[in-house]
mmCIF file of C-alpha atoms in Angstrom:
data_model
loop_
_atom_site.group_PDB
_atom_site.id
_atom_site.type_symbol
_atom_site.label_atom_id
_atom_site.label_comp_id
_atom_site.label_asym_id
_atom_site.label_seq_id
_atom_site.Cartn_x
_atom_site.Cartn_y
_atom_site.Cartn_z
ATOM 1 C CA ALA I 18 103.284 116.766 70.744
ATOM 2 C CA CYS I 19 100.660 114.033 70.941
ATOM 3 C CA GLU I 20 103.195 111.435 69.759
ATOM 4 C CA LYS I 21 105.727 112.231 72.465
ATOM 5 C CA GLY I 22 103.018 112.142 75.130
ATOM 6 C CA GLY I 23 101.449 108.939 73.823
ATOM 7 C CA GLN I 24 98.134 110.737 73.406
ATOM 8 C CA TRP I 25 96.843 108.698 70.482
ATOM 9 C CA SER I 26 93.186 109.427 71.258
ATOM 10 C CA GLU I 27 93.782 113.164 71.203
ATOM 11 C CA ALA I 28 95.733 112.903 67.944
ATOM 12 C CA LEU I 29 92.894 111.016 66.265
ATOM 13 C CA GLY I 30 90.440 113.590 67.602
ATOM 14 C CA LEU I 31 92.479 116.389 66.067
ATOM 15 C CA LEU I 32 92.651 114.522 62.766
ATOM 16 C CA PHE I 33 88.881 114.093 62.806
ATOM 17 C CA GLU I 34 88.347 117.773 63.606
ATOM 18 C CA MET I 35 90.614 118.729 60.731
ATOM 19 C CA SER I 36 88.648 116.574 58.292
ATOM 20 C CA VAL I 37 85.288 117.854 59.546
ATOM 21 C CA GLY I 38 86.585 121.415 59.337
ATOM 22 C CA HIS I 39 87.441 120.801 55.688
ATOM 23 C CA MET I 40 91.124 121.296 56.331
ATOM 24 C CA GLU I 41 93.439 119.567 53.907
ATOM 25 C CA LEU I 42 94.915 116.420 55.407
ATOM 26 C CA GLY I 43 98.352 115.637 54.067
ATOM 27 C CA THR I 44 100.598 112.631 54.159
ATOM 28 C CA ILE I 45 102.792 114.084 56.921
ATOM 29 C CA THR I 46 99.829 114.791 59.208
ATOM 30 C CA CYS I 47 98.383 111.342 58.639
ATOM 31 C CA ASN I 48 101.762 109.675 59.151
ATOM 32 C CA ALA I 49 102.051 111.459 62.485
ATOM 33 C CA ALA I 50 98.632 110.119 63.505
ATOM 34 C CA ILE I 51 99.565 106.550 62.527
ATOM 35 C CA SER I 52 102.849 106.926 64.375
ATOM 36 C CA VAL I 53 101.204 108.178 67.574
ATOM 37 C CA CYS I 54 98.910 105.138 67.483
ATOM 38 C CA GLU I 55 101.956 102.907 67.053
ATOM 39 C CA LYS I 56 103.741 104.573 69.985
ATOM 40 C CA GLY I 57 100.586 104.223 72.092
ATOM 41 C CA GLY I 58 100.316 100.494 71.403
ATOM 42 C CA GLN I 59 97.125 100.941 69.400
ATOM 43 C CA TRP I 60 97.795 98.625 66.466
ATOM 44 C CA SER I 61 94.137 98.360 65.466
ATOM 45 C CA GLU I 62 93.759 102.151 65.358
ATOM 46 C CA ALA I 63 96.969 102.503 63.329
ATOM 47 C CA LEU I 64 95.877 99.822 60.875
ATOM 48 C CA GLY I 65 92.358 101.222 60.614
ATOM 49 C CA LEU I 66 93.708 104.684 59.925
ATOM 50 C CA LEU I 67 96.081 103.372 57.259
ATOM 51 C CA LEU I 68 93.244 101.514 55.536
ATOM 52 C CA GLU I 69 90.928 104.506 55.753
ATOM 53 C CA LEU I 70 93.558 106.805 54.300
ATOM 54 C CA SER I 71 94.401 104.401 51.493
ATOM 55 C CA ALA I 72 90.745 104.493 50.433
ATOM 56 C CA GLY I 73 90.843 108.295 50.402
ATOM 57 C CA ARG I 74 93.005 110.725 48.542
ATOM 58 C CA ILE I 75 95.981 110.639 50.896
ATOM 59 C CA GLU I 76 99.174 109.303 49.353
ATOM 60 C CA LEU I 77 100.644 106.645 51.601
ATOM 61 C CA ASN I 78 104.401 106.297 51.667
ATOM 62 C CA THR I 79 107.130 104.234 53.288
ATOM 63 C CA ILE I 80 106.714 106.083 56.588
ATOM 64 C CA SER I 81 102.950 105.418 56.619
ATOM 65 C CA PHE I 82 103.415 101.703 56.149
ATOM 66 C CA ASN I 83 106.435 101.415 58.451
ATOM 67 C CA ALA I 84 104.497 102.943 61.355
ATOM 68 C CA ALA I 85 101.553 100.593 60.752
ATOM 69 C CA VAL I 86 103.840 97.533 60.387
ATOM 70 C CA SER I 87 105.602 98.504 63.613
ATOM 71 C CA ALA I 88 102.279 98.945 65.421
ATOM 72 C CA CYS I 89 101.143 95.492 64.290
ATOM 73 C CA GLY I 90 104.475 93.980 65.330
ATOM 74 C CA LYS I 91 104.319 95.556 68.782
ATOM 75 C CA GLY I 92 100.799 94.187 69.133
ATOM 76 C CA SER I 93 101.947 90.685 68.111
ATOM 77 C CA GLN I 94 99.804 90.910 64.999
ATOM 78 C CA TRP I 95 102.401 89.209 62.805
ATOM 79 C CA ALA I 96 100.046 88.105 60.028
ATOM 80 C CA LYS I 97 98.768 91.668 59.662
ATOM 81 C CA ALA I 98 102.332 93.021 59.600
ATOM 82 C CA VAL I 99 103.311 90.561 56.860
ATOM 83 C CA ALA I 100 100.161 91.453 54.897
ATOM 84 C CA LEU I 101 101.138 95.123 55.095
ATOM 85 C CA LEU I 102 104.579 94.297 53.700
ATOM 86 C CA ALA I 103 102.872 92.573 50.762
ATOM 87 C CA ASP I 104 100.635 95.636 50.346
ATOM 88 C CA MET I 105 103.706 97.869 50.255
ATOM 89 C CA THR I 106 105.189 95.821 47.436
ATOM 90 C CA ALA I 107 101.897 95.689 45.524
ATOM 91 C CA SER I 108 101.491 99.465 45.922
ATOM 92 C CA HIS I 109 105.056 100.064 44.716
ATOM 93 C CA VAL I 110 105.962 101.705 48.020
ATOM 94 C CA GLU I 111 109.688 101.523 48.697
ATOM 95 C CA LEU I 112 110.780 99.227 51.492
ATOM 96 C CA ASP I 113 113.722 100.650 53.438
ATOM 97 C CA ILE I 114 116.041 99.672 56.270
ATOM 98 C CA ILE I 115 113.367 100.575 58.837
ATOM 99 C CA THR I 116 110.889 98.300 57.083
ATOM 100 C CA TYR I 117 113.277 95.369 57.478
ATOM 101 C CA GLY I 118 114.513 96.507 60.909
#
């Protein structure tokens, strides 16, 4: 719901409340949060969330990286987008048609 409404701030607030409330954060939930940041034009928030999650126990996947790469691209952060592609390869995360899109 937050993604469709572009409510990236609310989505991050919900994610924070879930973590404080000791609720299990999964890859799908975190991907949704990265995606809502991407849709809201918040490349720095999307990238920060990806980096924070990679340091934690959340398994990042192709969708996680694709949303962050897209956010960086939309924000004209080309060097960061290219660095994320290198990170995907180094992390053995599969690159797909959306990654190259």
